[in-house]
Amino acid sequence: MTQPQPHEPVVVEPVVNREKLRELLALETEYPTLDFKSGCDLGEKREQVEFAKDVGAMSVRGGFLVIGVDGQGRSTGMLTVEQAKLFDEARLRPKLLKWLPDTLEIYSQAHDVDGHQVVLVHVAPNPAGCAFFRADGQYDQLGKASKVVFRAGEVFYRDGTQSVRLNHQGLEQVIRQRVERERDRWEAERAESYRQLANELRAGATGQHVAQGPAVEFNLALEPEVLVEAAIELLRANDDIPLRRLLSRAVPELRALFRAGDEAGAIGLLERLTCLAANFLELGRSEWFEQVIDTLVSIYGVGFETEAPIVNAPPRRSAVLWLAIIERVVALGSLAVRRSDWRAVRDLVARRHPDMHEMYTTWLRHAMTMASRAELLTTREGSQEVLDSLLSRARNVVRHLEWLRPDIEPEDEKVLTSLTQFDFLAGLVAMADSDNKSGTFPNFARFYAQRTQPAAQRLLRETDMRKILYPGDDHQLAEALHTIDREAQRAGFRYDGWEGYTRDVNAFIREQGVGTDEP
């Protein structure tokens, strides 16, 4: 049985903005998917070859290179403005293509950090599973023979934090990447035929067949395109029996996958349910949206089955299941925020399974705590505990599932903004429903405050939103806002993220006499 890979807190995504840079620098150490470089002058052949070697090695799993920082992520001042300009994508890619294949996918952006130039480079996993060098990488040495760093046809990979020639261990990585890519390619090709069927469903012919045919034809083995369109046709036909049967069978199907250790199969089932929920949310079919969430709550309970009461030491497979569910709940929450569907926001936050310990007000808090204890979200560096970005993980879910973003493109900044606002509102809902006034961890705090601030402003301005999300009085709301701000300030400091509310929200808090006695 394959052992689980050691957890890394680096969320690999095609983002090279300042927020992502701060997130990576806050890790304060390198990982196989994160490389820190004190400097690099691409005007010199030696630096070009060495950088190409590292990019080639990073092409196996994908990852980031940060230039202009030391091994702890602190800016060095060793990268000049002119050197930083050489990392512009339009100039960088042609240089690297001297040695790397045309399938190279790379993004870069220069930033000012503490008055110094720092460049963030993202390298995507190569479709072939690795990058074969197309030419020798060598450079002249003064008074010595030329140094050959790599040969044409060779492959490098990341062994820990080093870029080395492929060995048996590296080959296993490459094979895993290649298998995953081939699976994705096969699924993409198969999806084309399903899209054609989905188009027929939209035309009504096949949808009518599904609505009139045996209910067993409508199941979670269908591709998402077909599943969603068939669900629409069933609703149009006012036939809810196949939908009810599908949801009732989701739990035993997931249980079988869970007990078999089939994480990929379980994720696929969760994603199909997520697509259905997103579709019902988009269509305003709240009753069916709630039933899918009911189903997800029941699936959440599978992680408790055949286990002793879980408080401090959750089984890894249970924590994996819970985290996968919550990533998709948060992704759904971003769509609910963009639709201003506050009842859906509250419903997504306030759910809990009865087997959860009573200390957990919501399944969001429970899942994050259990995932952290199972070391799925945290990595310990000495005495420091580093926490993953749940919102970056949820953003990757939104990228992958088009039904979660019917209104925007996958890289639209509104995705991350709506994720941070949902996370902020989740804290308020949890506090409104909790006797001990504990919320959720402020994941939004590591991102710029202007993403989240509008949610707090709307809460004070829009009565209906306020009644649904936080029905307490003004003083109680001010206390909740103040508590969230205090926790977010602490959590966001190392990321240069959350810096507090806007003036009007702070004025509301002060008017309620909250926080005025603090230094």
Short mmCIF file of C-alpha atoms in Angstrom, two decimals:
data_model
loop_
_atom_site.label_atom_id
_atom_site.label_comp_id
_atom_site.label_asym_id
_atom_site.label_seq_id
_atom_site.Cartn_x
_atom_site.Cartn_y
_atom_site.Cartn_z
CA MET A 1 0.00 0.00 0.00
CA THR A 2 1.39 3.41 -0.98
CA GLN A 3 2.28 5.55 2.02
CA PRO A 4 0.78 9.06 2.13
CA GLN A 5 3.16 11.78 1.02
CA PRO A 6 4.49 14.10 3.75
CA HIS A 7 2.29 17.15 4.04
CA GLU A 8 3.53 20.43 2.59
CA PRO A 9 1.82 23.73 3.40
CA VAL A 10 2.49 25.09 -0.11
CA VAL A 11 -0.78 25.38 -2.07
CA VAL A 12 0.38 25.20 -5.69
CA GLU A 13 -1.76 27.41 -7.93
CA PRO A 14 -1.07 29.66 -10.95
CA VAL A 15 -0.93 32.84 -8.85
CA VAL A 16 2.11 35.15 -8.55
CA ASN A 17 0.60 38.26 -6.97
CA ARG A 18 1.79 39.95 -3.78
CA GLU A 19 -0.67 38.08 -1.56
CA LYS A 20 0.69 34.75 -2.77
CA LEU A 21 4.25 35.96 -2.28
CA ARG A 22 3.53 36.99 1.32
CA GLU A 23 1.88 33.63 1.97
CA LEU A 24 4.99 31.80 0.74
CA LEU A 25 7.47 34.04 2.55
CA ALA A 26 5.57 33.49 5.81
CA LEU A 27 6.45 29.78 5.60
CA GLU A 28 10.04 30.85 6.35
CA THR A 29 11.58 27.70 4.89
CA GLU A 30 11.90 25.81 1.61
CA TYR A 31 9.92 22.76 0.49
CA PRO A 32 10.06 20.48 -2.57
CA THR A 33 7.51 22.82 -4.19
CA LEU A 34 9.11 26.05 -2.92
CA ASP A 35 12.65 27.25 -3.65
CA PHE A 36 14.20 30.43 -2.22
CA LYS A 37 17.11 32.11 -4.05
CA SER A 38 19.12 35.01 -2.67
CA GLY A 39 19.70 36.41 -6.17
CA CYS A 40 19.92 35.52 -9.84
CA ASP A 41 21.32 37.51 -12.76
CA LEU A 42 19.84 36.09 -15.94
CA GLY A 43 22.20 38.30 -17.91
CA GLU A 44 24.88 35.72 -17.15
CA LYS A 45 24.99 32.33 -18.90
CA ARG A 46 25.84 30.51 -15.66
CA GLU A 47 22.76 31.86 -13.91
CA GLN A 48 20.55 31.05 -16.89
CA VAL A 49 21.67 27.41 -16.93
CA GLU A 50 21.34 26.94 -13.17
CA PHE A 51 17.89 28.54 -13.18
CA ALA A 52 16.79 26.32 -16.10
CA LYS A 53 17.91 23.28 -14.07
CA ASP A 54 15.71 24.34 -11.15
CA VAL A 55 12.73 25.08 -13.38
CA GLY A 56 13.12 21.69 -15.05
CA ALA A 57 13.20 19.98 -11.65
CA MET A 58 10.15 21.93 -10.48
CA SER A 59 8.26 20.80 -13.63
CA VAL A 60 7.56 17.38 -12.13
CA ARG A 61 5.16 18.46 -9.38
CA GLY A 62 4.92 22.16 -10.07
CA GLY A 63 5.76 24.84 -7.55
CA PHE A 64 7.32 28.24 -6.92
CA LEU A 65 10.74 29.86 -7.09
CA VAL A 66 11.23 33.07 -5.10
CA ILE A 67 14.26 35.12 -6.12
CA GLY A 68 15.71 37.77 -3.86
CA VAL A 69 15.23 36.15 -0.43
CA ASP A 70 17.35 34.09 1.93
CA GLY A 71 16.58 30.62 3.26
CA GLN A 72 14.10 32.04 5.79
CA GLY A 73 12.20 34.07 3.21
CA ARG A 74 13.70 37.45 4.13
CA SER A 75 14.55 39.87 1.34
CA THR A 76 18.30 40.10 0.64
CA GLY A 77 18.56 43.18 -1.57
CA MET A 78 20.74 41.14 -3.94
CA LEU A 79 18.33 41.42 -6.88
CA THR A 80 18.50 44.71 -8.76
CA VAL A 81 15.65 46.36 -10.63
CA GLU A 82 17.34 45.58 -13.95
CA GLN A 83 17.83 41.93 -12.98
CA ALA A 84 14.20 41.68 -11.91
CA LYS A 85 13.09 42.92 -15.34
CA LEU A 86 14.77 39.90 -16.93
CA PHE A 87 12.18 37.69 -15.18
CA ASP A 88 9.33 39.25 -17.15
CA GLU A 89 7.39 36.33 -18.68
CA ALA A 90 7.85 37.65 -22.22
CA ARG A 91 11.64 37.56 -21.76
CA LEU A 92 11.98 34.62 -19.38
CA ARG A 93 10.19 31.93 -21.35
CA PRO A 94 12.24 32.31 -24.59
CA LYS A 95 15.45 32.04 -22.54
CA LEU A 96 14.30 28.84 -20.86
CA LEU A 97 13.07 27.28 -24.11
CA LYS A 98 16.69 26.95 -25.20
CA TRP A 99 16.82 23.96 -22.85
CA LEU A 100 13.27 23.13 -21.79
CA PRO A 101 10.36 21.72 -23.86
CA ASP A 102 7.71 23.86 -25.54
CA THR A 103 5.15 22.55 -23.04
CA LEU A 104 6.75 24.75 -20.37
CA GLU A 105 4.10 26.78 -18.52
CA ILE A 106 5.50 29.54 -16.35
CA TYR A 107 4.25 32.76 -14.72
CA SER A 108 6.28 35.46 -13.00
CA GLN A 109 5.90 38.83 -11.31
CA ALA A 110 8.30 41.24 -9.60
CA HIS A 111 7.42 42.82 -6.24
CA ASP A 112 8.88 45.34 -3.84
CA VAL A 113 9.43 43.80 -0.40
CA ASP A 114 10.84 46.05 2.30
CA GLY A 115 12.38 48.27 -0.35
CA HIS A 116 14.02 45.36 -2.21
CA GLN A 117 13.17 43.55 -5.44
CA VAL A 118 11.72 40.05 -5.09
CA VAL A 119 10.46 37.94 -8.00
CA LEU A 120 7.87 35.17 -7.69
CA VAL A 121 7.88 32.48 -10.40
CA HIS A 122 5.24 29.75 -10.73
CA VAL A 123 6.13 26.58 -12.66
CA ALA A 124 3.23 24.34 -13.69
CA PRO A 125 3.55 20.53 -13.69
CA ASN A 126 4.64 19.40 -17.15
CA PRO A 127 1.96 17.44 -19.06
CA ALA A 128 4.50 14.66 -19.73
CA GLY A 129 5.09 14.23 -16.00
CA CYS A 130 8.57 15.75 -16.23
CA ALA A 131 10.67 18.04 -18.43
CA PHE A 132 13.32 16.45 -20.68
CA PHE A 133 16.11 18.90 -21.40
CA ARG A 134 16.36 19.50 -25.14
CA ALA A 135 19.98 20.67 -25.14
CA ASP A 136 23.08 20.55 -22.97
CA GLY A 137 23.20 23.16 -20.24
CA GLN A 138 26.77 24.32 -19.83
CA TYR A 139 28.78 27.48 -19.29
CA ASP A 140 32.41 28.57 -19.45
CA GLN A 141 34.52 28.90 -16.32
CA LEU A 142 37.45 31.27 -16.21
CA GLY A 143 40.64 29.27 -16.68
CA LYS A 144 38.77 25.97 -16.46
CA ALA A 145 36.88 23.60 -18.71
CA SER A 146 33.22 24.34 -19.37
CA LYS A 147 30.90 23.06 -16.67
CA VAL A 148 28.04 20.83 -17.83
CA VAL A 149 25.04 21.14 -15.50
CA PHE A 150 22.71 18.85 -17.48
CA ARG A 151 22.71 16.95 -20.76
CA ALA A 152 20.11 16.80 -23.51
CA GLY A 153 17.56 14.08 -22.67
CA GLU A 154 18.19 14.22 -18.92
CA VAL A 155 15.48 14.80 -16.32
CA PHE A 156 15.84 16.55 -12.97
CA TYR A 157 13.42 16.51 -10.05
CA ARG A 158 13.15 17.97 -6.56
CA ASP A 159 14.63 15.70 -3.93
CA GLY A 160 13.64 17.55 -0.77
CA THR A 161 14.83 21.11 -1.42
CA GLN A 162 17.49 20.15 -3.99
CA SER A 163 17.28 19.87 -7.79
CA VAL A 164 18.94 16.57 -8.73
CA ARG A 165 19.12 14.08 -11.59
CA LEU A 166 16.32 11.58 -11.80
CA ASN A 167 16.78 8.44 -9.69
CA HIS A 168 14.44 5.61 -8.70
CA GLN A 169 12.64 7.74 -6.13
CA GLY A 170 12.25 10.55 -8.63
CA LEU A 171 11.00 8.11 -11.24
CA GLU A 172 8.14 7.17 -8.94
CA GLN A 173 7.19 10.83 -8.73
CA VAL A 174 7.28 11.17 -12.50
CA ILE A 175 5.17 8.06 -12.98
CA ARG A 176 2.57 9.35 -10.52
CA GLN A 177 2.43 12.68 -12.34
CA ARG A 178 2.19 10.99 -15.73
CA VAL A 179 -0.58 8.65 -14.59
CA GLU A 180 -2.54 11.59 -13.18
CA ARG A 181 -2.07 13.56 -16.40
CA GLU A 182 -3.14 10.62 -18.56
CA ARG A 183 -6.17 10.12 -16.36
CA ASP A 184 -7.05 13.81 -16.72
CA ARG A 185 -6.56 13.61 -20.49
CA TRP A 186 -8.73 10.52 -20.72
CA GLU A 187 -11.43 12.17 -18.64
CA ALA A 188 -11.24 15.30 -20.80
CA GLU A 189 -11.66 13.25 -23.98
CA ARG A 190 -14.53 11.32 -22.46
CA ALA A 191 -16.07 14.60 -21.32
CA GLU A 192 -16.40 15.68 -24.95
CA SER A 193 -18.84 12.89 -25.65
CA TYR A 194 -20.68 13.73 -22.44
CA ARG A 195 -20.87 17.38 -23.45
CA GLN A 196 -22.58 16.29 -26.64
CA LEU A 197 -25.04 14.31 -24.57
CA ALA A 198 -25.45 17.33 -22.28
CA ASN A 199 -26.30 19.46 -25.32
CA GLU A 200 -28.96 16.92 -26.24
CA LEU A 201 -30.27 17.15 -22.71
CA ARG A 202 -30.55 20.89 -23.09
CA ALA A 203 -32.53 20.32 -26.26
CA GLY A 204 -34.87 18.18 -24.21
CA ALA A 205 -34.82 14.89 -26.10
CA THR A 206 -32.49 12.91 -23.87
CA GLY A 207 -33.72 14.75 -20.81
CA GLN A 208 -37.20 13.53 -21.58
CA HIS A 209 -35.80 10.01 -21.84
CA VAL A 210 -34.20 10.36 -18.40
CA ALA A 211 -37.37 11.78 -16.92
CA GLN A 212 -39.54 9.03 -18.40
CA GLY A 213 -37.06 6.15 -18.10
CA PRO A 214 -36.20 4.05 -15.06
CA ALA A 215 -34.87 6.02 -12.11
CA VAL A 216 -31.81 3.78 -11.90
CA GLU A 217 -30.41 5.54 -15.00
CA PHE A 218 -29.90 8.73 -12.98
CA ASN A 219 -27.00 8.13 -10.61
CA LEU A 220 -23.69 9.48 -9.33
CA ALA A 221 -21.72 7.47 -11.89
CA LEU A 222 -22.77 9.99 -14.55
CA GLU A 223 -20.28 12.62 -15.60
CA PRO A 224 -21.01 16.05 -14.03
CA GLU A 225 -22.13 17.54 -17.35
CA VAL A 226 -24.79 14.88 -17.78
CA LEU A 227 -25.70 14.72 -14.11
CA VAL A 228 -26.43 18.44 -13.88
CA GLU A 229 -28.37 18.66 -17.14
CA ALA A 230 -30.39 15.54 -16.31
CA ALA A 231 -31.24 17.03 -12.91
CA ILE A 232 -32.52 20.16 -14.65
CA GLU A 233 -34.71 18.13 -16.97
CA LEU A 234 -36.09 16.12 -14.06
CA LEU A 235 -37.03 19.33 -12.27
CA ARG A 236 -38.66 20.63 -15.42
CA ALA A 237 -40.63 17.42 -15.63
CA ASN A 238 -41.61 17.72 -11.94
CA ASP A 239 -40.20 14.24 -11.32
CA ASP A 240 -38.21 14.28 -8.10
CA ILE A 241 -38.08 10.51 -7.52
CA PRO A 242 -34.74 9.94 -9.32
CA LEU A 243 -33.23 12.90 -7.43
CA ARG A 244 -34.36 11.52 -4.09
CA ARG A 245 -33.05 8.06 -4.95
CA LEU A 246 -29.70 9.49 -6.02
CA LEU A 247 -29.25 11.42 -2.78
CA SER A 248 -30.35 8.48 -0.62
CA ARG A 249 -27.75 6.25 -2.28
CA ALA A 250 -24.92 8.80 -2.02
CA VAL A 251 -24.09 7.92 1.60
CA PRO A 252 -23.74 4.13 1.14
CA GLU A 253 -21.77 4.69 -2.07
CA LEU A 254 -19.39 7.05 -0.27
CA ARG A 255 -19.13 4.65 2.67
CA ALA A 256 -18.01 1.86 0.36
CA LEU A 257 -15.35 4.08 -1.22
CA PHE A 258 -14.21 5.30 2.19
CA ARG A 259 -13.82 1.80 3.62
CA ALA A 260 -11.96 0.69 0.49
CA GLY A 261 -9.50 3.56 0.91
CA ASP A 262 -10.45 4.99 -2.50
CA GLU A 263 -9.81 8.69 -1.85
CA ALA A 264 -9.99 9.60 -5.55
CA GLY A 265 -13.36 7.89 -5.92
CA ALA A 266 -14.69 9.61 -2.80
CA ILE A 267 -13.53 13.01 -4.08
CA GLY A 268 -15.26 12.33 -7.41
CA LEU A 269 -18.53 11.59 -5.66
CA LEU A 270 -18.23 14.72 -3.51
CA GLU A 271 -17.55 16.81 -6.59
CA ARG A 272 -20.66 15.54 -8.32
CA LEU A 273 -22.76 16.43 -5.30
CA THR A 274 -21.06 19.84 -5.21
CA CYS A 275 -21.93 20.43 -8.86
CA LEU A 276 -25.57 19.57 -8.14
CA ALA A 277 -25.63 21.90 -5.12
CA ALA A 278 -24.08 24.74 -7.14
CA ASN A 279 -26.61 24.22 -9.91
CA PHE A 280 -29.57 24.26 -7.51
CA LEU A 281 -28.12 27.38 -5.86
CA GLU A 282 -27.74 29.12 -9.20
CA LEU A 283 -31.31 28.20 -10.20
CA GLY A 284 -32.75 29.34 -6.88
CA ARG A 285 -33.99 25.85 -5.99
CA SER A 286 -33.26 26.25 -2.29
CA GLU A 287 -35.13 23.11 -1.22
CA TRP A 288 -32.92 20.91 -3.37
CA PHE A 289 -29.79 22.84 -2.45
CA GLU A 290 -30.57 22.14 1.21
CA GLN A 291 -31.16 18.47 0.51
CA VAL A 292 -27.73 18.13 -1.09
CA ILE A 293 -26.19 19.83 1.95
CA ASP A 294 -28.17 17.41 4.16
CA THR A 295 -26.54 14.60 2.19
CA LEU A 296 -23.07 16.08 2.68
CA VAL A 297 -23.71 16.27 6.43
CA SER A 298 -24.68 12.59 6.44
CA ILE A 299 -21.53 11.77 4.47
CA TYR A 300 -19.54 13.75 7.04
CA GLY A 301 -20.77 11.25 9.61
CA VAL A 302 -19.10 8.37 7.75
CA GLY A 303 -15.80 9.58 9.23
CA PHE A 304 -17.11 8.78 12.74
CA GLU A 305 -18.28 5.26 11.96
CA THR A 306 -16.43 2.30 13.54
CA GLU A 307 -14.22 4.77 15.41
CA ALA A 308 -13.98 5.60 19.09
CA PRO A 309 -15.13 9.12 20.05
CA ILE A 310 -12.80 11.44 18.16
CA VAL A 311 -11.52 14.55 19.92
CA ASN A 312 -7.74 14.86 19.91
CA ALA A 313 -6.39 12.20 17.54
CA PRO A 314 -8.56 11.73 14.43
CA PRO A 315 -7.76 8.91 12.00
CA ARG A 316 -6.10 10.34 8.92
CA ARG A 317 -8.69 8.93 6.51
CA SER A 318 -11.52 10.58 8.49
CA ALA A 319 -9.70 13.92 8.52
CA VAL A 320 -9.11 13.62 4.75
CA LEU A 321 -12.83 13.10 4.20
CA TRP A 322 -13.85 16.01 6.45
CA LEU A 323 -11.36 18.40 4.87
CA ALA A 324 -12.47 17.44 1.34
CA ILE A 325 -16.10 18.14 2.27
CA ILE A 326 -15.31 21.51 3.86
CA GLU A 327 -13.16 22.65 0.94
CA ARG A 328 -16.23 22.20 -1.25
CA VAL A 329 -18.57 23.77 1.28
CA VAL A 330 -16.37 26.89 1.32
CA ALA A 331 -16.26 26.87 -2.49
CA LEU A 332 -20.08 26.75 -2.54
CA GLY A 333 -20.06 29.59 -0.02
CA SER A 334 -18.18 31.82 -2.45
CA LEU A 335 -20.94 31.31 -5.03
CA ALA A 336 -23.60 32.03 -2.39
CA VAL A 337 -21.83 35.30 -1.49
CA ARG A 338 -21.65 36.42 -5.12
CA ARG A 339 -25.38 35.69 -5.43
CA SER A 340 -26.08 37.51 -2.13
CA ASP A 341 -27.92 34.39 -1.00
CA TRP A 342 -27.50 34.89 2.74
CA ARG A 343 -29.73 32.00 3.74
CA ALA A 344 -27.48 29.68 1.75
CA VAL A 345 -24.42 31.24 3.43
CA ARG A 346 -25.92 30.60 6.87
CA ASP A 347 -26.97 27.07 5.92
CA LEU A 348 -23.47 26.20 4.69
CA VAL A 349 -21.86 27.48 7.88
CA ALA A 350 -24.23 26.39 10.62
CA ARG A 351 -24.37 22.68 9.84
CA ARG A 352 -22.89 20.15 12.23
CA HIS A 353 -23.03 16.37 12.56
CA PRO A 354 -24.42 15.01 15.85
CA ASP A 355 -21.30 12.88 16.39
CA MET A 356 -19.12 15.99 16.57
CA HIS A 357 -18.00 16.95 20.08
CA GLU A 358 -20.25 19.64 21.54
CA MET A 359 -17.32 22.09 21.70
CA TYR A 360 -17.55 22.51 17.92
CA THR A 361 -20.34 24.87 16.90
CA THR A 362 -19.96 24.23 13.16
CA TRP A 363 -18.51 21.58 10.90
CA LEU A 364 -16.14 24.20 9.46
CA ARG A 365 -14.34 24.57 12.77
CA HIS A 366 -14.41 20.84 13.44
CA ALA A 367 -12.97 19.93 10.03
CA MET A 368 -10.14 22.49 10.25
CA THR A 369 -9.21 21.37 13.76
CA MET A 370 -9.24 17.68 12.87
CA ALA A 371 -7.32 18.27 9.62
CA SER A 372 -4.70 20.24 11.55
CA ARG A 373 -4.33 17.51 14.16
CA ALA A 374 -3.95 14.94 11.40
CA GLU A 375 -1.24 17.21 9.91
CA LEU A 376 -3.20 17.75 6.69
CA LEU A 377 -3.28 21.52 7.14
CA THR A 378 -0.29 22.16 9.36
CA THR A 379 3.43 21.58 9.24
CA ARG A 380 5.70 22.10 12.23
CA GLU A 381 8.97 23.91 11.68
CA GLY A 382 10.80 23.73 15.01
CA SER A 383 8.49 25.31 17.55
CA GLN A 384 6.43 27.05 14.87
CA GLU A 385 3.23 25.61 13.43
CA VAL A 386 2.53 26.61 9.82
CA LEU A 387 -1.10 26.51 8.66
CA ASP A 388 -2.22 25.95 5.08
CA SER A 389 -4.57 28.38 3.36
CA LEU A 390 -7.98 26.72 3.33
CA LEU A 391 -9.18 29.45 0.97
CA SER A 392 -6.42 28.75 -1.57
CA ARG A 393 -7.40 25.08 -1.47
CA ALA A 394 -11.05 26.02 -1.98
CA ARG A 395 -10.02 28.31 -4.84
CA ASN A 396 -8.45 25.31 -6.59
CA VAL A 397 -11.80 23.53 -6.23
CA VAL A 398 -13.53 26.49 -7.89
CA ARG A 399 -10.94 26.44 -10.67
CA HIS A 400 -11.66 22.77 -11.28
CA LEU A 401 -15.48 22.82 -11.18
CA GLU A 402 -17.05 25.23 -13.64
CA TRP A 403 -20.46 24.95 -11.94
CA LEU A 404 -19.02 26.86 -8.98
CA ARG A 405 -18.26 29.86 -11.21
CA PRO A 406 -21.09 30.22 -13.76
CA ASP A 407 -20.72 34.00 -13.50
CA ILE A 408 -16.95 34.48 -13.80
CA GLU A 409 -13.74 33.09 -15.30
CA PRO A 410 -11.58 30.70 -13.22
CA GLU A 411 -8.81 33.24 -12.51
CA ASP A 412 -11.12 36.17 -11.83
CA GLU A 413 -10.12 37.88 -8.56
CA LYS A 414 -13.79 37.86 -7.56
CA VAL A 415 -13.38 34.16 -6.74
CA LEU A 416 -10.84 34.82 -3.99
CA THR A 417 -12.69 37.93 -2.82
CA SER A 418 -15.96 36.02 -2.39
CA LEU A 419 -14.07 33.23 -0.60
CA THR A 420 -12.61 35.68 1.93
CA GLN A 421 -16.01 37.29 2.48
CA PHE A 422 -17.67 33.92 3.03
CA ASP A 423 -14.95 33.04 5.54
CA PHE A 424 -15.51 36.30 7.40
CA LEU A 425 -19.29 35.84 7.46
CA ALA A 426 -18.81 32.23 8.59
CA GLY A 427 -17.09 33.54 11.71
CA LEU A 428 -20.04 35.82 12.46
CA VAL A 429 -22.61 33.08 11.95
CA ALA A 430 -20.65 30.73 14.22
CA MET A 431 -20.45 33.40 16.93
CA ALA A 432 -24.15 34.17 16.62
CA ASP A 433 -24.93 30.50 17.24
CA SER A 434 -22.37 29.87 19.98
CA ASP A 435 -22.73 30.33 23.73
CA ASN A 436 -18.98 30.75 24.19
CA LYS A 437 -18.76 33.27 21.32
CA SER A 438 -16.07 31.32 19.50
CA GLY A 439 -16.04 31.71 15.75
CA THR A 440 -14.01 30.01 13.06
CA PHE A 441 -10.35 30.52 12.30
CA PRO A 442 -9.97 33.80 10.30
CA ASN A 443 -8.57 32.30 7.09
CA PHE A 444 -9.41 35.58 5.35
CA ALA A 445 -6.79 37.40 7.44
CA ARG A 446 -3.82 36.45 5.28
CA PHE A 447 -5.32 38.27 2.29
CA TYR A 448 -5.71 42.00 1.69
CA ALA A 449 -8.31 43.66 3.90
CA GLN A 450 -10.05 45.35 0.97
CA ARG A 451 -11.27 41.94 -0.20
CA THR A 452 -13.22 41.32 3.00
CA GLN A 453 -14.09 44.80 4.26
CA PRO A 454 -17.15 45.24 1.96
CA ALA A 455 -18.86 42.27 3.64
CA ALA A 456 -18.73 44.02 7.03
CA GLN A 457 -19.99 47.26 5.49
CA ARG A 458 -22.91 45.50 3.81
CA LEU A 459 -23.80 43.79 7.06
CA LEU A 460 -24.34 47.19 8.72
CA ARG A 461 -26.11 48.63 5.72
CA GLU A 462 -28.44 45.81 4.59
CA THR A 463 -31.12 44.89 7.13
CA ASP A 464 -32.15 41.59 5.53
CA MET A 465 -28.56 40.36 5.40
CA ARG A 466 -28.06 41.30 9.04
CA LYS A 467 -31.25 39.54 10.22
CA ILE A 468 -30.26 36.29 8.54
CA LEU A 469 -26.57 36.15 9.42
CA TYR A 470 -26.42 37.83 12.82
CA PRO A 471 -29.81 38.34 14.52
CA GLY A 472 -28.26 39.66 17.76
CA ASP A 473 -28.55 43.30 18.85
CA ASP A 474 -26.12 46.07 17.92
CA HIS A 475 -23.95 45.64 21.00
CA GLN A 476 -23.61 41.91 20.44
CA LEU A 477 -22.75 42.47 16.78
CA ALA A 478 -20.14 45.07 17.73
CA GLU A 479 -18.57 42.61 20.17
CA ALA A 480 -18.49 39.88 17.51
CA LEU A 481 -16.95 42.21 14.93
CA HIS A 482 -14.36 43.36 17.47
CA THR A 483 -13.45 39.78 18.40
CA ILE A 484 -13.04 38.77 14.76
CA ASP A 485 -10.91 41.85 14.07
CA ARG A 486 -8.64 41.09 17.04
CA GLU A 487 -8.15 37.48 15.96
CA ALA A 488 -7.62 38.48 12.33
CA GLN A 489 -5.04 41.10 13.23
CA ARG A 490 -2.99 38.43 15.00
CA ALA A 491 -3.41 35.84 12.25
CA GLY A 492 -2.79 38.25 9.37
CA PHE A 493 0.24 40.11 10.71
CA ARG A 494 2.87 37.76 9.30
CA TYR A 495 1.21 37.83 5.86
CA ASP A 496 0.88 41.62 5.63
CA GLY A 497 -2.82 40.87 5.24
CA TRP A 498 -5.80 41.97 7.35
CA GLU A 499 -5.33 45.50 8.68
CA GLY A 500 -8.74 46.19 10.16
CA TYR A 501 -12.17 47.47 9.20
CA THR A 502 -13.06 50.61 7.29
CA ARG A 503 -13.77 53.81 9.21
CA ASP A 504 -17.56 53.37 9.24
CA VAL A 505 -17.40 49.85 10.73
CA ASN A 506 -14.91 50.97 13.38
CA ALA A 507 -17.22 53.88 14.22
CA PHE A 508 -20.14 51.46 14.71
CA ILE A 509 -18.06 49.34 17.09
CA ARG A 510 -16.99 52.37 19.13
CA GLU A 511 -20.54 53.71 19.31
CA GLN A 512 -21.53 50.48 21.07
CA GLY A 513 -18.80 51.06 23.65
CA VAL A 514 -16.83 48.01 22.55
CA GLY A 515 -13.05 47.97 22.72
CA THR A 516 -12.81 51.51 24.09
CA ASP A 517 -11.08 50.36 27.28
CA GLU A 518 -8.28 48.54 25.41
CA PRO A 519 -4.84 50.15 24.99
#
